[in-house]
XYZ file of C-alpha atoms in Angstrom:
466
model
C 10.891 2.064 -21.271
C 7.894 -0.109 -20.391
C 4.816 1.320 -18.645
C 5.698 -0.578 -15.485
C 9.308 0.530 -15.759
C 8.172 4.145 -15.906
C 5.896 3.645 -12.903
C 8.822 2.257 -10.871
C 11.055 5.123 -12.005
C 8.373 7.627 -10.984
C 8.286 6.101 -7.539
C 12.074 6.234 -7.311
C 11.855 9.924 -8.192
C 9.141 10.437 -5.588
C 11.238 8.858 -2.886
C 14.438 10.540 -3.981
C 12.718 13.907 -3.802
C 12.305 13.276 -0.089
C 15.553 11.268 0.138
C 13.439 8.133 -0.068
C 15.989 6.249 -2.090
C 13.579 3.670 -3.544
C 10.059 2.803 -3.243
C 7.580 1.720 -5.337
C 15.584 -19.528 -11.826
C 16.697 -21.057 -8.475
C 19.607 -19.234 -6.970
C 22.348 -21.128 -5.171
C 22.845 -20.186 -1.529
C 25.620 -21.547 0.658
C 24.493 -22.036 4.258
C 27.039 -21.642 7.029
C 26.787 -24.163 9.866
C 26.491 -21.662 12.722
C 24.727 -18.735 11.109
C 22.587 -16.515 13.300
C 18.843 -16.652 12.625
C 17.543 -13.812 10.473
C 14.873 -11.543 11.944
C 12.187 -10.125 9.651
C 9.674 -7.524 10.872
C 6.551 -6.473 9.013
C 2.859 -5.546 9.019
C 1.492 -8.873 7.816
C -0.702 -10.749 10.291
C -2.969 -13.799 10.317
C -3.329 -15.354 6.828
C -0.731 -13.036 5.314
C 1.754 -13.864 8.071
C 1.174 -17.584 7.571
C 1.649 -17.220 3.814
C 4.874 -15.235 4.169
C 6.100 -17.760 6.753
C 5.665 -20.490 4.121
C 7.992 -18.506 1.832
C 10.571 -18.182 4.604
C 10.271 -21.896 5.379
C 11.067 -22.603 1.729
C 14.222 -20.498 2.086
C 15.222 -22.337 5.269
C 14.746 -25.727 3.617
C 16.976 -24.660 0.741
C 19.734 -23.097 2.846
C 19.532 -24.340 6.422
C 19.300 -20.687 7.575
C 16.549 -20.044 10.112
C 14.317 -16.997 9.667
C 11.943 -15.596 12.292
C 9.109 -13.345 11.143
C 7.343 -10.990 13.562
C 4.204 -9.131 12.535
C 2.781 -5.992 14.117
C -0.640 -4.356 13.875
C 1.079 -0.996 14.472
C 4.101 -1.642 12.311
C 5.055 1.929 11.410
C 5.169 3.100 15.031
C 6.789 -0.095 16.318
C 9.577 0.015 13.741
C 10.323 3.652 14.540
C 10.558 2.789 18.241
C 12.939 -0.060 17.560
C 15.120 2.176 15.422
C 15.081 4.982 18.005
C 15.983 2.621 20.858
C 18.457 0.642 18.813
C 16.997 -2.521 20.354
C 15.211 -5.469 18.752
C 16.324 -4.246 15.353
C 15.309 -6.631 12.571
C 17.662 -7.698 9.827
C 14.958 -7.157 7.203
C 11.750 -5.122 7.264
C 8.691 -5.207 5.031
C 7.812 -1.594 4.175
C 4.213 -0.872 3.104
C 4.714 2.900 3.471
C 7.811 3.964 1.530
C 7.704 7.356 3.265
C 9.208 5.682 6.325
C 12.418 5.008 4.395
C 13.446 8.668 4.562
C 13.726 8.565 8.351
C 15.788 5.399 8.195
C 18.020 6.685 5.407
C 18.980 9.954 7.066
C 19.972 7.988 10.181
C 22.212 5.784 8.046
C 20.455 2.656 9.300
C 19.534 0.901 6.066
C 22.104 -0.764 3.886
C 22.222 -1.011 0.083
C 21.024 -4.110 -1.691
C 23.727 -6.582 -2.638
C 24.687 -7.005 -6.270
C 23.075 -10.495 -6.528
C 19.799 -9.039 -5.228
C 19.916 -6.243 -7.802
C 20.593 -8.803 -10.538
C 17.516 -10.808 -9.482
C 15.345 -7.678 -9.516
C 16.534 -6.704 -12.997
C 16.050 -10.249 -14.282
C 12.557 -10.664 -12.848
C 11.046 -7.175 -13.059
C 10.705 -4.785 -16.013
C 13.393 -2.460 -14.649
C 16.963 -1.687 -15.592
C 19.654 -1.194 -12.978
C 19.445 2.572 -13.529
C 15.667 2.572 -13.003
C 15.908 0.954 -9.562
C 18.841 3.071 -8.386
C 19.508 6.602 -7.232
C 23.099 7.737 -7.755
C 23.964 4.119 -8.466
C 22.607 2.722 -5.196
C 19.460 0.674 -4.571
C 17.925 0.274 -1.111
C 14.467 -1.260 -1.562
C 13.427 -4.475 -3.301
C 9.875 -4.792 -4.673
C 7.958 -7.760 -3.330
C 4.161 -7.659 -3.215
C 1.643 -5.333 -4.813
C -2.102 -4.724 -4.544
C -4.861 -3.002 -6.507
C -6.850 -0.415 -4.569
C -9.321 1.070 -7.083
C -11.943 -1.669 -6.800
C -15.676 -1.393 -6.092
C -17.216 -4.625 -4.817
C -20.882 -5.521 -5.319
C -23.227 -8.506 -5.269
C -24.338 -9.471 -8.790
C -27.591 -10.973 -7.457
C -28.534 -7.709 -5.732
C -27.758 -5.720 -8.887
C -29.845 -8.132 -10.984
C -32.774 -8.038 -8.569
C -32.843 -4.227 -8.702
C -32.037 -3.772 -12.374
C -28.804 -1.892 -11.664
C -25.882 -1.929 -14.091
C -22.191 -1.324 -13.558
C -21.339 2.301 -14.453
C -18.609 3.093 -16.951
C -17.955 6.716 -15.900
C -17.556 8.531 -12.607
C -20.636 10.623 -13.346
C -22.482 7.375 -14.009
C -21.435 6.167 -10.567
C -22.997 9.267 -9.015
C -26.225 8.489 -10.885
C -26.159 4.869 -9.680
C -25.621 5.981 -6.074
C -28.585 8.355 -6.351
C -30.714 5.500 -7.707
C -29.657 3.056 -4.978
C -30.490 5.609 -2.296
C -34.166 5.560 -3.361
C -34.364 1.926 -2.144
C -34.080 0.348 1.313
C -30.404 -0.389 0.635
C -27.700 2.164 1.434
C -25.321 2.828 -1.457
C -22.088 2.266 0.458
C -20.472 0.135 3.114
C -17.666 2.268 4.528
C -15.757 2.610 7.802
C -12.379 3.997 8.829
C -11.291 2.586 12.207
C -7.836 1.015 11.878
C -5.916 1.600 15.101
C -2.953 3.949 14.706
C -3.625 4.108 10.950
C -7.275 5.155 11.234
C -8.173 7.378 8.307
C -6.332 5.570 5.514
C -9.621 4.425 3.985
C -10.654 8.094 3.636
C -7.302 8.968 2.092
C -7.568 6.149 -0.448
C -10.931 7.505 -1.604
C -9.605 11.053 -1.974
C -6.505 9.825 -3.811
C -8.608 7.804 -6.263
C -10.876 10.778 -6.985
C -7.964 13.213 -7.342
C -6.245 10.833 -9.782
C -9.400 10.608 -11.890
C -10.566 14.222 -11.905
C -7.229 16.086 -11.882
C -5.224 13.513 -13.841
C -1.962 11.654 -13.196
C 0.314 14.707 -13.587
C -1.416 16.694 -10.841
C -1.609 13.562 -8.704
C 2.134 13.046 -9.070
C 2.823 16.604 -7.949
C 0.732 15.985 -4.839
C 2.490 12.665 -4.184
C 5.846 14.434 -4.456
C 4.703 17.110 -1.946
C 5.047 19.705 -4.726
C 1.321 20.484 -4.839
C -0.130 22.249 -1.786
C -2.951 20.564 0.087
C -4.783 23.859 -0.319
C -4.872 23.473 -4.115
C -8.362 23.579 -5.628
C -7.925 20.078 -7.079
C -7.438 18.574 -3.613
C -10.421 20.446 -2.197
C -12.545 19.281 -5.144
C -11.668 15.649 -4.384
C -12.809 16.203 -0.784
C -16.069 17.708 -1.991
C -16.781 14.835 -4.351
C -16.006 12.208 -1.722
C -18.337 13.922 0.723
C -21.160 14.082 -1.802
C -20.660 10.526 -3.051
C -20.041 8.699 0.247
C -20.625 10.806 3.384
C -23.812 12.711 2.556
C -26.859 11.658 4.626
C -28.195 8.267 3.607
C -25.164 7.347 1.535
C -23.465 4.961 3.979
C -25.048 2.168 5.996
C -25.057 3.025 9.702
C -24.209 6.675 9.119
C -21.362 8.522 10.810
C -21.494 6.339 13.918
C -20.635 3.197 11.948
C -18.165 5.032 9.691
C -16.160 6.011 12.777
C -16.729 3.019 15.036
C -16.476 -0.007 12.774
C -13.114 -1.476 11.825
C -12.019 -1.295 8.205
C -11.887 -5.096 8.121
C -15.583 -5.361 9.088
C -16.848 -2.556 6.860
C -18.282 -4.844 4.178
C -20.271 -7.104 6.527
C -23.743 -5.556 5.836
C -23.310 -6.249 2.113
C -23.562 -9.983 2.812
C -26.633 -9.918 5.051
C -29.694 -11.769 3.774
C -31.283 -8.354 3.402
C -28.213 -6.431 2.237
C -27.444 -3.235 4.097
C -25.347 -1.759 1.298
C -24.836 -2.249 -2.412
C -21.253 -1.024 -2.964
C -17.932 -1.336 -1.145
C -14.727 0.319 -2.391
C -11.635 -1.525 -1.216
C -8.468 -3.202 -2.480
C -8.095 -6.791 -3.660
C -6.906 -7.804 -0.187
C -10.460 -7.206 1.087
C -11.327 -10.727 -0.057
C -9.621 -11.954 3.136
C -12.227 -9.988 5.134
C -15.274 -11.438 3.392
C -17.242 -14.279 5.040
C -15.690 -17.705 4.544
C -18.499 -18.898 2.288
C -18.256 -15.886 -0.041
C -16.289 -16.521 -3.248
C -15.041 -13.577 -5.316
C -16.357 -13.851 -8.849
C -19.432 -15.733 -7.627
C -21.366 -14.271 -4.682
C -19.438 -11.031 -5.010
C -17.741 -9.335 -7.936
C -15.957 -6.029 -8.601
C -15.506 -3.272 -11.130
C -12.750 -0.680 -11.284
C -13.797 2.693 -9.892
C -14.721 4.472 -13.134
C -12.819 7.389 -14.576
C -14.075 10.497 -16.287
C -14.030 8.651 -19.605
C -12.245 5.743 -21.190
C -10.206 3.195 -19.252
C -9.853 4.266 -15.612
C -6.492 4.634 -13.866
C -5.450 2.288 -11.072
C -4.366 3.264 -7.583
C -2.081 0.623 -6.157
C -0.036 -0.094 -3.079
C 2.328 -2.786 -1.917
C 5.134 -3.896 0.308
C 8.855 -3.792 -0.427
C 11.858 -5.048 1.519
C 14.753 -3.185 3.118
C 17.653 -4.534 5.122
C 19.417 -3.247 8.222
C 22.230 -5.796 8.101
C 24.587 -6.786 5.313
C 25.454 -10.185 6.788
C 25.920 -12.744 4.006
C 22.883 -14.773 5.031
C 20.682 -11.638 5.064
C 21.858 -10.810 1.548
C 21.017 -14.384 0.536
C 17.486 -14.017 1.899
C 16.940 -10.731 0.048
C 18.228 -12.280 -3.183
C 15.886 -15.244 -2.727
C 12.881 -12.978 -2.076
C 13.646 -11.007 -5.244
C 13.606 -14.204 -7.282
C 10.605 -16.087 -8.644
C 11.177 -18.827 -6.064
C 10.791 -16.204 -3.360
C 7.136 -15.816 -4.345
C 6.099 -19.343 -5.271
C 4.855 -20.596 -1.902
C 2.619 -17.532 -1.468
C 1.450 -17.642 -5.077
C 0.261 -21.202 -4.543
C -1.670 -20.259 -1.410
C -3.323 -17.234 -3.053
C -3.589 -13.656 -1.872
C -0.377 -12.579 -3.589
C 0.131 -10.282 -6.585
C 3.551 -9.928 -8.154
C 4.999 -7.281 -10.444
C 7.537 -9.751 -11.824
C 7.388 -9.961 -15.606
C 8.852 -13.471 -15.441
C 5.500 -14.550 -13.985
C 2.333 -14.694 -16.066
C -1.245 -14.058 -15.031
C -1.776 -17.837 -14.988
C 1.102 -18.270 -12.518
C -1.079 -16.550 -9.932
C -3.724 -18.394 -7.944
C -7.040 -18.497 -9.787
C -8.617 -16.049 -7.332
C -5.841 -13.502 -7.984
C -5.749 -13.663 -11.795
C -8.350 -10.935 -12.425
C -6.243 -8.500 -10.364
C -3.008 -9.580 -12.055
C -4.670 -8.957 -15.412
C -5.666 -5.445 -14.311
C -2.066 -4.650 -13.393
C -0.938 -5.943 -16.765
C -3.514 -4.025 -18.805
C -3.920 -0.669 -17.046
C -2.277 2.154 -19.001
C -2.250 4.572 -16.054
C -1.201 3.395 -12.589
C -0.043 5.436 -9.633
C 1.182 4.469 -6.176
C -0.792 5.309 -3.041
C 0.316 8.901 -2.356
C -0.224 8.928 1.401
C 2.014 5.864 1.743
C 4.865 7.858 0.185
C 4.377 10.801 2.555
C 6.943 11.280 5.306
C 5.673 9.717 8.534
C 4.991 13.065 10.217
C 2.971 14.279 7.243
C 1.118 10.992 6.868
C 0.236 10.870 10.562
C -1.024 14.470 10.481
C -3.016 13.837 7.303
C -4.765 10.712 8.610
C -5.441 12.059 12.106
C -6.834 15.300 10.668
C -9.202 13.414 8.376
C -10.408 11.329 11.295
C -10.841 14.306 13.610
C -12.849 16.262 11.057
C -15.275 13.407 10.411
C -15.533 12.806 14.161
C -16.502 16.417 14.787
C -18.875 16.883 11.862
C -19.706 13.564 10.237
C -18.992 15.283 6.923
C -16.153 16.888 4.998
C -17.994 19.396 2.815
C -19.673 22.728 3.475
C -17.834 23.367 6.754
C -15.140 25.821 7.738
C -13.145 22.971 9.278
C -12.188 21.613 5.868
C -10.324 24.771 4.867
C -8.597 24.847 8.246
C -7.600 21.201 7.912
C -6.023 21.718 4.503
C -4.088 24.768 5.695
C -2.789 22.941 8.787
C -1.741 19.839 6.855
C -0.022 21.971 4.244
C 2.004 23.695 6.953
C 3.286 20.282 8.015
C 4.045 19.457 4.365
C 6.259 22.530 4.039
C 8.002 21.834 7.343
C 8.688 18.211 6.410
C 10.068 19.145 2.989
C 12.464 21.597 4.663
C 13.462 19.124 7.385
C 14.165 16.350 4.911
C 16.300 18.638 2.756
C 18.374 19.680 5.788
C 18.731 16.108 7.050
C 19.672 14.801 3.613
C 22.338 17.466 3.215
C 23.764 16.622 6.636
C 23.779 12.926 5.806
C 25.523 13.609 2.496
C 28.196 15.610 4.321
C 28.722 12.731 6.774
C 29.145 10.241 3.971
C 31.518 12.558 2.110
C 33.718 13.037 5.175
C 33.481 9.372 6.188
C 31.943 10.151 9.581
C 28.555 8.552 8.852
C 27.514 5.075 9.894
C 26.943 2.899 6.870
C 25.162 0.008 8.534
C 22.801 -0.511 11.409
C 23.448 -2.689 14.409
C 21.157 -5.688 14.401
C 19.451 -7.648 17.108
C 16.867 -10.250 16.193
C 15.430 -10.690 19.673
C 11.767 -9.727 19.826
C 8.973 -9.581 22.349
C 6.073 -9.731 19.891
C 4.336 -12.979 19.099
C 5.973 -14.554 16.090
C 4.003 -15.959 13.196
C 4.156 -19.733 12.894
């Protein structure tokens, strides 16, 4: 099995453990003259929405089937409301947090991928049919991925100050200490992100846990097998606090950490007199940089170092699920699983693919360094908090935010121990609830009383991407 095949299988196992039954050539499509437009709902906005719309336009030009994409800044909550109401249900949804799939599965509202879609996945990704299936059924198609373990910096600022890129995590601590002796703060960092505020904190803790405790412990935590009260989790909190939240570490202090949007966090780095020297964020952060800033020129990155040797990569991404098994919806899913289903976005840039039928050079020039990282990294793990059940993820992120709001710090306070205990209580409750719901759903399917498909309605009230 390839490294990437194992990583996909691990994510299948992670989702199956919580009944999350899946994450992490031009095909011929026959258009019907009076087919209903397909509705797609997702989290992509602005440039991402425009890029995805270009992919859907390509599909429409090939098939004559219209597709309407609607993006939401509060996707997770909005999709749950649509499912609960049974109104404005999309035919297809982009899922950046696989943990949401469990809720949809136990309600019987997602449908399996069609055989042609599975064939495209197997042909274009390094997975066998068995690796993308649980009990012979596949529900989620991979689509877009991203690299999260990146630290951005300005080469000119490093050169002016005689700083060098560290090759170990301890070396990063030493660099941060050195930067703090200057007029420049070590870090740009903020956490405000609407209903998802706190994910930037979680990403930091996940990256540190993966490096210090190792991939096996990280996997146990991702699978909700490792308590939040474990010493390894607490140690990651402590290190994050010391490295990023301690006084003088972050430009603007706690007020900016809490009040500035994640998208604007890096702004002080690009001031004439830079306010910070380092900014940890995923490859998609390039869309948030000033228009005249070119990655690889005015700004560059290094992978957050590990304890020693080549560091592991934390990654995320968006997959596709379907609520309708109409023929034209199946055709769209099959197209999106193919190489052609990525080409329009690849050409525009801002897209990373896990397809092994695409090379690094098939990506836009700006994306090739990230594609190379995904190809070369021996150890990669999916964003753990994105695989958490929605209730656990919401509790985790809101608790992180509340603690920083109350104290400005995470370390050396009684509130941290209380937070970990409270979140772990939710973890245990969710694990029990999912097991009960999955058993009930299995009984329904066995007796034939369950609903195999969701009703669909592509009407929407949100503003649609062009």
